[in-house]
Short mmCIF file of C-alpha atoms in Angstrom, two decimals:
data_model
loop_
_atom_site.label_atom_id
_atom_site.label_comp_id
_atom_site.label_asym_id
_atom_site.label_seq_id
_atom_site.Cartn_x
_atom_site.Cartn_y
_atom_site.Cartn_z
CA UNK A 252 0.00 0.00 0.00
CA UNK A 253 2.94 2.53 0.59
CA UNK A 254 4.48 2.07 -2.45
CA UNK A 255 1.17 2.58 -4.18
CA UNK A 256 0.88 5.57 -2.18
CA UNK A 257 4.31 6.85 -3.32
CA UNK A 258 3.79 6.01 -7.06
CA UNK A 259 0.95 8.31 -7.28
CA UNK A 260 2.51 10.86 -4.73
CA UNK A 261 5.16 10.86 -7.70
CA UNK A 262 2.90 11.13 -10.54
CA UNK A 263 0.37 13.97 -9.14
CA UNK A 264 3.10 16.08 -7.41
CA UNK A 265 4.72 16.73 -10.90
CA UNK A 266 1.46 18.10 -12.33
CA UNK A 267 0.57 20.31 -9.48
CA UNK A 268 4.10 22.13 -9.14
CA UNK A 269 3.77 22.08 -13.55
CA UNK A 270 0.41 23.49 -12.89
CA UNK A 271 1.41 26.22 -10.00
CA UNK A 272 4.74 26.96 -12.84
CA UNK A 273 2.36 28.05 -15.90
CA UNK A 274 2.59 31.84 -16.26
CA UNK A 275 -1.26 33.12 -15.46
CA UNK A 276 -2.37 36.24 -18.26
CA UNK A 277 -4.18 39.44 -17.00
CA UNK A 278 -4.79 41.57 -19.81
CA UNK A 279 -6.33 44.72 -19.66
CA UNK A 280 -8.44 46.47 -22.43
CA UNK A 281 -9.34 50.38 -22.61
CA UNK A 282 -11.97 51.38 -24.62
CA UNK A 283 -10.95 54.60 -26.99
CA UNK A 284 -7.61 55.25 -25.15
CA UNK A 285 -5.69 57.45 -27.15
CA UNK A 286 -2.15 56.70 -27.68
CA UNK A 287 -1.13 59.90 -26.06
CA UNK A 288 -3.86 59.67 -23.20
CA UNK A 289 -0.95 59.09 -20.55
CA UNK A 290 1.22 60.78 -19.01
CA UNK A 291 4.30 58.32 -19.68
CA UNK A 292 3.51 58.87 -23.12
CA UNK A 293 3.24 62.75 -23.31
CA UNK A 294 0.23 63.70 -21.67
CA UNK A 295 0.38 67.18 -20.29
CA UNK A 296 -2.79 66.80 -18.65
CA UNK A 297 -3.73 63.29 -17.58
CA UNK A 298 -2.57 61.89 -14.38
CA UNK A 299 -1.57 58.73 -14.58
CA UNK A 300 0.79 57.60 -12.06
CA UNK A 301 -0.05 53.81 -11.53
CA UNK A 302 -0.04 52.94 -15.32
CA UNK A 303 3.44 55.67 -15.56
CA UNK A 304 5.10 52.84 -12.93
CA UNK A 305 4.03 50.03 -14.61
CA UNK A 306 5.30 51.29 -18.02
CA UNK A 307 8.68 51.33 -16.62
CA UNK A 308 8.95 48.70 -15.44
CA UNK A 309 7.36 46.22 -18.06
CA UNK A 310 7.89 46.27 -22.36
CA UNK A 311 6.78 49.91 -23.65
CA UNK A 312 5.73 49.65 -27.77
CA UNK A 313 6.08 53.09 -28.71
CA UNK A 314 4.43 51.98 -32.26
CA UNK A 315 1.87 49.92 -31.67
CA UNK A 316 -1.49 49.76 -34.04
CA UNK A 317 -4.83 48.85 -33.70
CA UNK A 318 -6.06 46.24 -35.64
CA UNK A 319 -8.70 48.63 -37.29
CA UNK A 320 -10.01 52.31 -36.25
CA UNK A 321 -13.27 51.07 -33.99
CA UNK A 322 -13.74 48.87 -31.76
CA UNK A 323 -15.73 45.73 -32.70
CA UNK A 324 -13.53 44.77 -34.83
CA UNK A 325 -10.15 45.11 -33.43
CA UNK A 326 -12.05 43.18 -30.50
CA UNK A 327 -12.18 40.14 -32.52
CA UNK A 328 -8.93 40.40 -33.78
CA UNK A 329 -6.94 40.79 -30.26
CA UNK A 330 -9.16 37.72 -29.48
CA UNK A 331 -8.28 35.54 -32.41
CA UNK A 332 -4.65 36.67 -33.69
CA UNK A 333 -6.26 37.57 -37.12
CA UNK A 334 -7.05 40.81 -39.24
CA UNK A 335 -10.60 41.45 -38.83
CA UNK A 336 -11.17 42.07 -42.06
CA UNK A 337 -10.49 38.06 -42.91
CA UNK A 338 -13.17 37.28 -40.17
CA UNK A 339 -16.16 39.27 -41.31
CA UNK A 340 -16.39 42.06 -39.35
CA UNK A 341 -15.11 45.66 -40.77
CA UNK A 342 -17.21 47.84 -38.71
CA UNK A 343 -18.66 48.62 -34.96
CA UNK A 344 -22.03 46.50 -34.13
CA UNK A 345 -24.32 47.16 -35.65
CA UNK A 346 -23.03 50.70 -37.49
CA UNK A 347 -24.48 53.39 -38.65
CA UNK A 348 -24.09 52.91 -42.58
CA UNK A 349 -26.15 56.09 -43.73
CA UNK A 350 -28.34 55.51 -46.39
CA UNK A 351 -28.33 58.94 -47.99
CA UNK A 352 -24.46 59.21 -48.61
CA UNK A 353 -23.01 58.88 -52.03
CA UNK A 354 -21.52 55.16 -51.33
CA UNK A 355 -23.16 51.99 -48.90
CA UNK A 356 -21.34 50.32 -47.00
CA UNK A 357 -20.78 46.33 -47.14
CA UNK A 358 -22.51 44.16 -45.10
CA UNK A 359 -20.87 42.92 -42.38
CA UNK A 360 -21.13 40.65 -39.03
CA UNK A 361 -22.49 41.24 -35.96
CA UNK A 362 -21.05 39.28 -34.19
CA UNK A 363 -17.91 36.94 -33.33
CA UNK A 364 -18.71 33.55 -35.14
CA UNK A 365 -18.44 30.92 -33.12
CA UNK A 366 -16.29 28.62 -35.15
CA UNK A 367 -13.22 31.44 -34.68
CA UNK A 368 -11.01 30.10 -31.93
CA UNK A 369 -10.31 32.64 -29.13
CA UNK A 370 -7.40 33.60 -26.65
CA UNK A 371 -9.89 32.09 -24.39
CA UNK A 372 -10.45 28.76 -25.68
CA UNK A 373 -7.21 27.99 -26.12
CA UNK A 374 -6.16 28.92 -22.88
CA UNK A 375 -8.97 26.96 -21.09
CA UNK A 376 -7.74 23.76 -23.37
CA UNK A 377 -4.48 23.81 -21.93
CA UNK A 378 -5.55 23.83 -18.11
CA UNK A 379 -6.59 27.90 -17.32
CA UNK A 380 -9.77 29.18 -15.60
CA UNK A 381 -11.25 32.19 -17.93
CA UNK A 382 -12.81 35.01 -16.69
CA UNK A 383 -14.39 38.09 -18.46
CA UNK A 384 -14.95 41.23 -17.06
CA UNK A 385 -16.68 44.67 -19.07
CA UNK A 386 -17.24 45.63 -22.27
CA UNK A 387 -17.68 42.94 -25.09
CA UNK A 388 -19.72 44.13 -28.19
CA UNK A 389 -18.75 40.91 -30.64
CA UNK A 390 -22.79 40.15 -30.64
CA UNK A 391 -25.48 38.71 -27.53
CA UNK A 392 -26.98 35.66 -26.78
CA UNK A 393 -25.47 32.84 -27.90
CA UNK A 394 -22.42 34.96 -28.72
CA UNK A 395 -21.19 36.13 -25.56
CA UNK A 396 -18.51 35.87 -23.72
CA UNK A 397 -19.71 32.76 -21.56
CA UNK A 398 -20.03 31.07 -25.43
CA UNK A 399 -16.42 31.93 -26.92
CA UNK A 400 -14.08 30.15 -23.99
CA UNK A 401 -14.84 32.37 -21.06
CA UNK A 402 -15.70 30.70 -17.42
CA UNK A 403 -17.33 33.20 -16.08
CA UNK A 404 -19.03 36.59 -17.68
CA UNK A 405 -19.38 40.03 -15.13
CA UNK A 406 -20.91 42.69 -17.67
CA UNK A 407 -20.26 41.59 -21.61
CA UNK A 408 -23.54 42.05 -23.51
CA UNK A 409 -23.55 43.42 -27.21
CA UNK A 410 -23.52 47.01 -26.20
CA UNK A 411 -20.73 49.34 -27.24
CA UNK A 412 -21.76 52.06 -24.56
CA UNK A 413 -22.24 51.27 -20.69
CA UNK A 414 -26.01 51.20 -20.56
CA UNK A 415 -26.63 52.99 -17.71
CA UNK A 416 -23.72 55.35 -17.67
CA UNK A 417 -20.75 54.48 -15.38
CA UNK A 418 -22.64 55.07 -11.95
CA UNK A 419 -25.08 52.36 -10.60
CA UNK A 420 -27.75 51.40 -11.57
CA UNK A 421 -25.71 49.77 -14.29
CA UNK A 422 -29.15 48.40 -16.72
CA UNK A 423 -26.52 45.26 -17.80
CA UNK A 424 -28.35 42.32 -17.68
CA UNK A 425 -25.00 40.59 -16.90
CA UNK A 426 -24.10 42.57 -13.84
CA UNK A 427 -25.97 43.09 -11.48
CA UNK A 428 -26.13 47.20 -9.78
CA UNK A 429 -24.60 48.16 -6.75
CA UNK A 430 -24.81 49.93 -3.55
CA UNK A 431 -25.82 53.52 -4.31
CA UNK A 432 -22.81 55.67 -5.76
CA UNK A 433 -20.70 52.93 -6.98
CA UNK A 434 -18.57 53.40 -10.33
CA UNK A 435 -18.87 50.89 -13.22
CA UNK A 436 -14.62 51.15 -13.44
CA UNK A 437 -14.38 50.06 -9.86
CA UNK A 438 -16.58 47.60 -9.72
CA UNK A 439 -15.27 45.60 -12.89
CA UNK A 440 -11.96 45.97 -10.99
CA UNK A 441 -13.59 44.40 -7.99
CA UNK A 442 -14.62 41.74 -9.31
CA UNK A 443 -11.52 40.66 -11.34
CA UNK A 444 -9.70 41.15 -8.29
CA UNK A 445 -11.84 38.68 -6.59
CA UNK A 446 -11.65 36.31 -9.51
CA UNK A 447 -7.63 36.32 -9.16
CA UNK A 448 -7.59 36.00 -5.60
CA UNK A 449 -9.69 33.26 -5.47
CA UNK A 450 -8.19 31.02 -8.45
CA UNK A 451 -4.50 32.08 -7.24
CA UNK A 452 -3.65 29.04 -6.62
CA UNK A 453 -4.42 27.37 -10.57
CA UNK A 454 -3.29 28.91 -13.95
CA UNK A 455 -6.28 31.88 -15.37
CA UNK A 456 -6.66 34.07 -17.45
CA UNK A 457 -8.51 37.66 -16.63
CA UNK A 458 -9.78 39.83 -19.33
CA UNK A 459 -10.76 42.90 -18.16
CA UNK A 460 -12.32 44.64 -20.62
CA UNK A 461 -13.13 48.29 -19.11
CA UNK A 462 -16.47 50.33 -20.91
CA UNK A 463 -14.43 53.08 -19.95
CA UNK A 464 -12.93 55.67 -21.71
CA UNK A 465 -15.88 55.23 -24.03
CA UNK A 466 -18.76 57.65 -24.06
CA UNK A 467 -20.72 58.80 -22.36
CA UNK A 468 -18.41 61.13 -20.80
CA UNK A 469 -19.32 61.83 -17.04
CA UNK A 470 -16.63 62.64 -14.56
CA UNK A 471 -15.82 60.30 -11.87
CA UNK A 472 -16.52 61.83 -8.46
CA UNK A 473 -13.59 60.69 -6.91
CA UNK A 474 -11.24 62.49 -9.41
CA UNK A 475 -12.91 65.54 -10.81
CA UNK A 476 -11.86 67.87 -8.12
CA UNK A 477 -8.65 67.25 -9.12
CA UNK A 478 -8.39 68.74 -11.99
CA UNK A 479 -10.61 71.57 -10.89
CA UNK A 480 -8.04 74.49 -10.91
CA UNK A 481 -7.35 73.78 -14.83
CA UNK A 482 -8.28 75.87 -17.69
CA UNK A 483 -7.30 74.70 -21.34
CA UNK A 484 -8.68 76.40 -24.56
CA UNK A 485 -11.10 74.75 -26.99
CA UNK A 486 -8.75 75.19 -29.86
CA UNK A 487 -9.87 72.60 -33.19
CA UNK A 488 -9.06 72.01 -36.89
CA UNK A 489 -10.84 70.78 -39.48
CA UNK A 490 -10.57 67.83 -40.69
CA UNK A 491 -12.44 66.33 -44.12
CA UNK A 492 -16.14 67.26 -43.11
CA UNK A 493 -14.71 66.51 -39.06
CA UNK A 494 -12.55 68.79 -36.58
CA UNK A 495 -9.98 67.65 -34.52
CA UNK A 496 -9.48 69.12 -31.10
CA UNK A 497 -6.01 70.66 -30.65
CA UNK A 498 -5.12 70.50 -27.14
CA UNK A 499 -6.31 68.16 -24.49
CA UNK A 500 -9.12 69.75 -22.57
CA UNK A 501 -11.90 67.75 -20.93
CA UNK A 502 -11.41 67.75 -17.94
CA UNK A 503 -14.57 65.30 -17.13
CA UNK A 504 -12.79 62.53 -19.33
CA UNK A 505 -9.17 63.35 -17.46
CA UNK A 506 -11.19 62.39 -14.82
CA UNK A 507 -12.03 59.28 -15.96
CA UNK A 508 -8.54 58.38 -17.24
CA UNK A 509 -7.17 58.60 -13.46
CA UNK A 510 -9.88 56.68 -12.32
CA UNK A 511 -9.24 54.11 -15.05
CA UNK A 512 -5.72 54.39 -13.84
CA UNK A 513 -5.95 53.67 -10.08
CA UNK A 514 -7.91 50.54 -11.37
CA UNK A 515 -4.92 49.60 -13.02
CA UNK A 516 -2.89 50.43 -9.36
CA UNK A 517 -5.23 48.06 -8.12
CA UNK A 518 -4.93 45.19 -9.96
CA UNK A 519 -1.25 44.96 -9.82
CA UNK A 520 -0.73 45.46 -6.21
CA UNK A 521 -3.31 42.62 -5.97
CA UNK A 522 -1.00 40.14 -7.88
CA UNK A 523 1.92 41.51 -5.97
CA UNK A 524 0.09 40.88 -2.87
CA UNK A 525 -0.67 37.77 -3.69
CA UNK A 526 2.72 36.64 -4.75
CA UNK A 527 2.05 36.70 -8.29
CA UNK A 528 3.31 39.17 -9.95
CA UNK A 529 6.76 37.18 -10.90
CA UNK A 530 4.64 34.49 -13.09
CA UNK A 531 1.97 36.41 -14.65
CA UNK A 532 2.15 37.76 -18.07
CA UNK A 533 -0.25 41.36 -17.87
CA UNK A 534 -1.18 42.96 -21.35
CA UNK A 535 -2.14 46.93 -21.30
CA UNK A 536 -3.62 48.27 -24.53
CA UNK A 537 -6.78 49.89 -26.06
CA UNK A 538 -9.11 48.91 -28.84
CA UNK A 539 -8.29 51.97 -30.84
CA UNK A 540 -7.06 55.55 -30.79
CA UNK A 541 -8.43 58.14 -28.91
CA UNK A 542 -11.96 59.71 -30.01
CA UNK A 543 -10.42 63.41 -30.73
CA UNK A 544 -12.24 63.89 -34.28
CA UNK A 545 -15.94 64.60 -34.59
CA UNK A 546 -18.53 65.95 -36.69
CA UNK A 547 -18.89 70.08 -35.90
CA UNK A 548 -20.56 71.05 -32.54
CA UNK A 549 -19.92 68.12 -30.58
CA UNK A 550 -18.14 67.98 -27.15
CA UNK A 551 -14.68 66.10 -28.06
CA UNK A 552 -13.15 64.10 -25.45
CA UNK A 553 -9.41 63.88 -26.12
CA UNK A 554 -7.29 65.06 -28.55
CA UNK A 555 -3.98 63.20 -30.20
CA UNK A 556 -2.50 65.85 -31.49
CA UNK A 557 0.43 65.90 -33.40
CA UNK A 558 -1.60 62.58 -34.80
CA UNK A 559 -3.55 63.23 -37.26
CA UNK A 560 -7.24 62.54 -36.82
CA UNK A 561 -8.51 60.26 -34.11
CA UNK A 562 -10.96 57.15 -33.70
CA UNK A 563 -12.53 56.83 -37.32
CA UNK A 564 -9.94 57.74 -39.22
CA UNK A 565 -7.02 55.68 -40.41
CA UNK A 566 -4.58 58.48 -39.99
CA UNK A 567 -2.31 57.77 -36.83
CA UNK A 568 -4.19 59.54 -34.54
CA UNK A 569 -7.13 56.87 -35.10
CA UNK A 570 -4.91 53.75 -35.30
CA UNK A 571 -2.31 54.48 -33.11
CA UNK A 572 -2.71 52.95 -28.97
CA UNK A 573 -0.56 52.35 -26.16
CA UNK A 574 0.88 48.79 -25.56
CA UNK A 575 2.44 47.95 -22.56
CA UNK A 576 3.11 44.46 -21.53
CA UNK A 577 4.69 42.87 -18.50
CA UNK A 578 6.58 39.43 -19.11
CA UNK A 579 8.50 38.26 -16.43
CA UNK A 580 10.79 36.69 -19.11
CA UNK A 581 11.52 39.54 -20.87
CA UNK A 582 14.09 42.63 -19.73
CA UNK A 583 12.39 44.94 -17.32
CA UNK A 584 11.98 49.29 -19.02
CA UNK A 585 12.76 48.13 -22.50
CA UNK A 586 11.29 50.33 -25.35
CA UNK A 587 10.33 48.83 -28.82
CA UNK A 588 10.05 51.29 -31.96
CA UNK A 589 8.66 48.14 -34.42
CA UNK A 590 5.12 48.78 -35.20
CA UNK A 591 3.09 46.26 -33.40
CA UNK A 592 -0.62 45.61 -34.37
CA UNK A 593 -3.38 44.20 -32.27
CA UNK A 594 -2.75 40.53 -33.86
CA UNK A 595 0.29 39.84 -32.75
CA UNK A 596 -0.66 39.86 -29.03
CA UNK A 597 -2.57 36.10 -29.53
CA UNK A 598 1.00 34.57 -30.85
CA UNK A 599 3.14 36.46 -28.52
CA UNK A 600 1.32 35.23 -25.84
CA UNK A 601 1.26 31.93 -26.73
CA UNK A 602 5.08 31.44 -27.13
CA UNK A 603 5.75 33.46 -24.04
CA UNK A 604 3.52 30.55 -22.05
CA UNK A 605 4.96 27.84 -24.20
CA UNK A 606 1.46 26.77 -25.51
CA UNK A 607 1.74 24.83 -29.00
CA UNK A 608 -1.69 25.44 -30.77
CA UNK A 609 -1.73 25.26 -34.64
CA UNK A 610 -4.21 27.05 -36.24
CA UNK A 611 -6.49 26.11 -38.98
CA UNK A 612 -4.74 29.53 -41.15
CA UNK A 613 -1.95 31.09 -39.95
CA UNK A 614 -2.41 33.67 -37.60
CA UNK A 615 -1.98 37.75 -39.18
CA UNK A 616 0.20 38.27 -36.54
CA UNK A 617 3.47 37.19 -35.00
CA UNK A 618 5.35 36.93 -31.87
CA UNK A 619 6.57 40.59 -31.01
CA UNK A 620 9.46 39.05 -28.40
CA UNK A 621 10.71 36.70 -31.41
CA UNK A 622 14.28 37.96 -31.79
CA UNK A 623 13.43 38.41 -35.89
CA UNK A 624 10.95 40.80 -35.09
CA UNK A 625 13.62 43.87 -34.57
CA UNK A 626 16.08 42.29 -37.21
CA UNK A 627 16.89 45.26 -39.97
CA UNK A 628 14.18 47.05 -37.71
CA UNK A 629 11.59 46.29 -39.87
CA UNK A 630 8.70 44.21 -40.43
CA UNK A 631 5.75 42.76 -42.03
CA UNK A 632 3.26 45.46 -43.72
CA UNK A 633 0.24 46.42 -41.70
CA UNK A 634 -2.95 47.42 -43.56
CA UNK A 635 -6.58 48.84 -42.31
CA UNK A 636 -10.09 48.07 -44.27
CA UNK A 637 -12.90 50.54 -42.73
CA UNK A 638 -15.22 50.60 -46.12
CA UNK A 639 -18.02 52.42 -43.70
CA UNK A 640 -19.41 56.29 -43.03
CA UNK A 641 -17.99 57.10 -39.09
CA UNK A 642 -19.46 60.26 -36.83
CA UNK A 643 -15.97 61.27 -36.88
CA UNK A 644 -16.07 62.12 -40.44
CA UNK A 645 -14.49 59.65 -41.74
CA UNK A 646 -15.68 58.30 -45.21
CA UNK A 647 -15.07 54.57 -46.56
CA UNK A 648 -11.42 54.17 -46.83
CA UNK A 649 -8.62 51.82 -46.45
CA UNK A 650 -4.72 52.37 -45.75
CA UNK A 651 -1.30 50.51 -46.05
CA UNK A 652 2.05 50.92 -44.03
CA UNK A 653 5.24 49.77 -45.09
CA UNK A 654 8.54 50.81 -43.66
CA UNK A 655 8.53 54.26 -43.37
CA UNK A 656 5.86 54.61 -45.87
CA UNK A 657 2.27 55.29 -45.11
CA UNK A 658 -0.56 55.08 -48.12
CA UNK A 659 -4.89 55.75 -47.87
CA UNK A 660 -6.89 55.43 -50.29
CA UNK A 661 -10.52 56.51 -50.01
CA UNK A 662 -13.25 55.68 -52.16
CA UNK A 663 -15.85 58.12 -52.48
CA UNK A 664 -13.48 60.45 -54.44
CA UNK A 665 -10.89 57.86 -55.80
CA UNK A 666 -8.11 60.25 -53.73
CA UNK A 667 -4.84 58.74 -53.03
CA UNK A 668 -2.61 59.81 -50.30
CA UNK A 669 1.43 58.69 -49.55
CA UNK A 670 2.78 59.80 -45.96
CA UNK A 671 6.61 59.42 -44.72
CA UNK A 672 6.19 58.74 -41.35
CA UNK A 673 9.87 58.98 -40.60
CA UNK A 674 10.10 62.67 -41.68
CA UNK A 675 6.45 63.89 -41.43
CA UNK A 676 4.60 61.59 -38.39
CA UNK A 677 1.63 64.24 -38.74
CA UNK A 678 0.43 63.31 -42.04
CA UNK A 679 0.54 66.71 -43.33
CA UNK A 680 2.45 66.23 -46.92
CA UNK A 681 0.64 64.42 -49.18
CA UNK A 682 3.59 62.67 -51.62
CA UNK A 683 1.42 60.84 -54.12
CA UNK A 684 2.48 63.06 -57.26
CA UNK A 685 5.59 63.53 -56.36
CA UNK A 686 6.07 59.17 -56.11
CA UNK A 687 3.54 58.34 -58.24
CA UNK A 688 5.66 54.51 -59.00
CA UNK A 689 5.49 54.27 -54.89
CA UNK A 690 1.72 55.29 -54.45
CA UNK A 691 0.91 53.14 -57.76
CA UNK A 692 3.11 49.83 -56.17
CA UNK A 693 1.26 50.60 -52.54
CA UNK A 694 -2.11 50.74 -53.81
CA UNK A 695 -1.98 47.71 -55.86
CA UNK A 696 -0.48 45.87 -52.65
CA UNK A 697 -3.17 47.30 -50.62
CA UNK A 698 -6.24 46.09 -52.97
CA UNK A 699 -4.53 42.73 -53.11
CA UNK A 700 -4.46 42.32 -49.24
CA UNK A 701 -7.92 43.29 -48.70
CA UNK A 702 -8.95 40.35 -51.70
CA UNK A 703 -6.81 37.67 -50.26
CA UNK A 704 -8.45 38.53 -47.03
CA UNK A 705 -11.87 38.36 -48.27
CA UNK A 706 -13.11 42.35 -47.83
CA UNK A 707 -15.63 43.77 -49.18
CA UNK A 708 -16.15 47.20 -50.90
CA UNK A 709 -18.45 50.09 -50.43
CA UNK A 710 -20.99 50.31 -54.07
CA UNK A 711 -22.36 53.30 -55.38
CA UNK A 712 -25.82 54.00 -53.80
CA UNK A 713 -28.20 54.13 -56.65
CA UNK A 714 -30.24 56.53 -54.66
CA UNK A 715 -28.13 59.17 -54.40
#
């Protein structure tokens, strides 16, 4: 009996200290953060202390992408390693798609299908416990959260927008309200915390997925005062049939971003606390850049200036996030100037936690801590597919980088549009004419990318 008791002492033992080894993932997903919406990253106005600390101390991508300019869609692809465009879905859910504008837009999905294979589902196949937290807009009912991989669901319905602002009562039929005066951010944060601290002792996985930065814009109690004694001119530019607001002024939304932030504080010192911190992999980003361009008259949140253009667009300032990720296997305050898009996070997380999965297709991204992603300092091209009308002002359009070289192309007046990013990051030169072989070779590449990955066009509206 003793020996028996040995033999499986010294088969089980071995899987429990493999199981306590495996790296656990918290990643962490801000809806309509601007690239520049911290202060580590040149926000004059934001305070942001607890995200500032973790930046130095973890992998800072100073070029990191969005996998599209809103957020459905870059949604799916962080959640599946591939270009949105290839799974179906090339605008928010549902859209707008005006009917009374000179082009329709495709039809798209609505929803994540659920025969795409998700961070989640993988990671629950290989031993983790899955928990999602906030925002999830990739369709309701049979698509949620619960559906695609995910243990446990706290507050992802279809909705884009927090449905009963960010105070309780929340009106989420997947979270239920709290005591009087409690904030959305804080509560999501709660109850991620809670999750981690009562699986820390078995690999997970916590997605928190915050509604916030998103509108509506209403300042968080806690942090409003603090910006109280700050005056900042309305100062905007037009852009297209859009402006874009100059300077960083709303001081409801800087609110917001230091609550946001403290959340952040929050959830690190509870891995640290619980002796964690060393063997979990966490993942900072948002789902695209930072809502500073809108149709005339409106109240604009944030601006990204020197970007051009913000959520909507497909110039920088509506592509272009932060991306901040903590590995403890990698070196500690590094700074990466590769562009990195949202579907490389999938592969890079899968090789930093040693996890062989094969897709059915190759994933659109690759591993950013692979040592031949800096080699030569370049990389793959990126390209962006948003054939849709946007309240920023955007019309249906589509864009390519390579190298240095940035090209859009819109379709509602056939204009094309070359950028050198290296010597004009603002997009202010347009270069076509003057390289018309370049803008020729970019836009053939570009149309070619978008057929390969199944996209559809916008068509003349025969009502118009």
């Amino acid at each position: 009996m003793r020996c028996i008791i040995i033999m499986i002492l010294g088969l089980v033992i071995p899987v429990l200290a493999q199981s306590q080894n495996k790296k656990n993932v918290v990643f962490i997903l801000v809806d309509d953060l601007g690239w520049k919406d911290l202060a580590y990253a040149g926000s004059p106005l934001y305070h942001t202390p607890h995200i500032d600390d973790l930046a130095s101390t973890s992998v800072i991508f100073n070029q990191a992408y969005a996998a599209h300019p809103v957020c459905s869609p870059s949604r799916a692809s962080i959640l599946t390693g591939k270009n949105p465009i290839r799974i179906g879905i090339s605008d928010w859910i549902p859209g707008s798609d005006p009917k009374d504008r000179r082009l329709l837009g495709p039809e798209d999905l609505h929803q994540l299908p659920l025969e795409e294979v998700t961070m989640a589902e993988i990671l629950k196949e290989n031993g983790y416990t899955t928990f999602f937290a906030g925002k999830w807009h990739l369709g309701n009912g049979r698509y949620t959260p619960e559906n695609q991989g995910f243990d446990i669901n706290i507050g992802g319905i279809d909705k884009g927008s927090p449905p009963g602002g960010y105070y309780t009562p929340y009106k989420n039929p997947k979270l239920p309200d709290g005591p009087e005066g409690e904030y959305l951010t804080d509560r999501l944060t709660t109850e991620t915390i809670d999750f981690i601290t009562e699986n820390h002792d078995q690999p997970f996985l916590a997605y928190l997925s915050f509604y916030t930065v998103h509108t509506p814009i209403q300042a968080n109690k806690e942090f409003r005062p603090l910006y109280d004694q700050i005056q900042v001119p309305d100062k905007r530019i037009p852009l297209g049939e859009g402006e874009s607001l100059l300077y960083q002024n709303n001081l409801d939304y800087a609110s917001m971003v230091t609550a946001m932030d403290k959340n952040v504080g929050r959830i690190v010192n509870n891995l640290k606390e619980l002796d964690l911190w060393d063997n979990t992999i966490l993942i900072f980003t948002s789902d695209n850049g930072g809502l500073s361009t809108l149709y005339p008259g409106r109240d604009i949140p944030t601006s990204t200036f020197p970007s051009r253009g913000g959520k909507g667009w497909e110039y920088e300032g509506g592509i272009r996030i932060p991306l901040v990720i903590h590995d403890p296997d990698q070196k500690s305050g590094s700074i990466r100037n590769e562009p990195a898009v949202h579907m490389d996070l999938l592969p890079t997380l899968l090789a930093s936690l040693e996890i062989q999965y094969t897709p059915p297709l190759p994933f659109d991204g690759i591993n950013l801590f692979d040592e031949n992603f800096s080699k030569n300092g370049s990389r793959k091209t990126l390209f962006w597919h948003f054939p849709h009308y946007h309240g920023s002002g955007w019309k249906p359009g589509s864009a390519l980088r390579s190298g240095e070289w940035k090209y859009i192309y819109t379709y509602e007046d056939e204009k094309s549009e070359l950028y050198n990013l290296d010597s004009d990051p603002e997009e202010s030169v347009n270069l076509s004419t003057r390289f018309p072989d370049r803008t020729m070779d970019m836009k053939k590449k570009l149309f070619d990318l978008i057929d390969e990955s199944n996209g559809k066009y916008p068509v003349q509206n025969p009502d118009w």
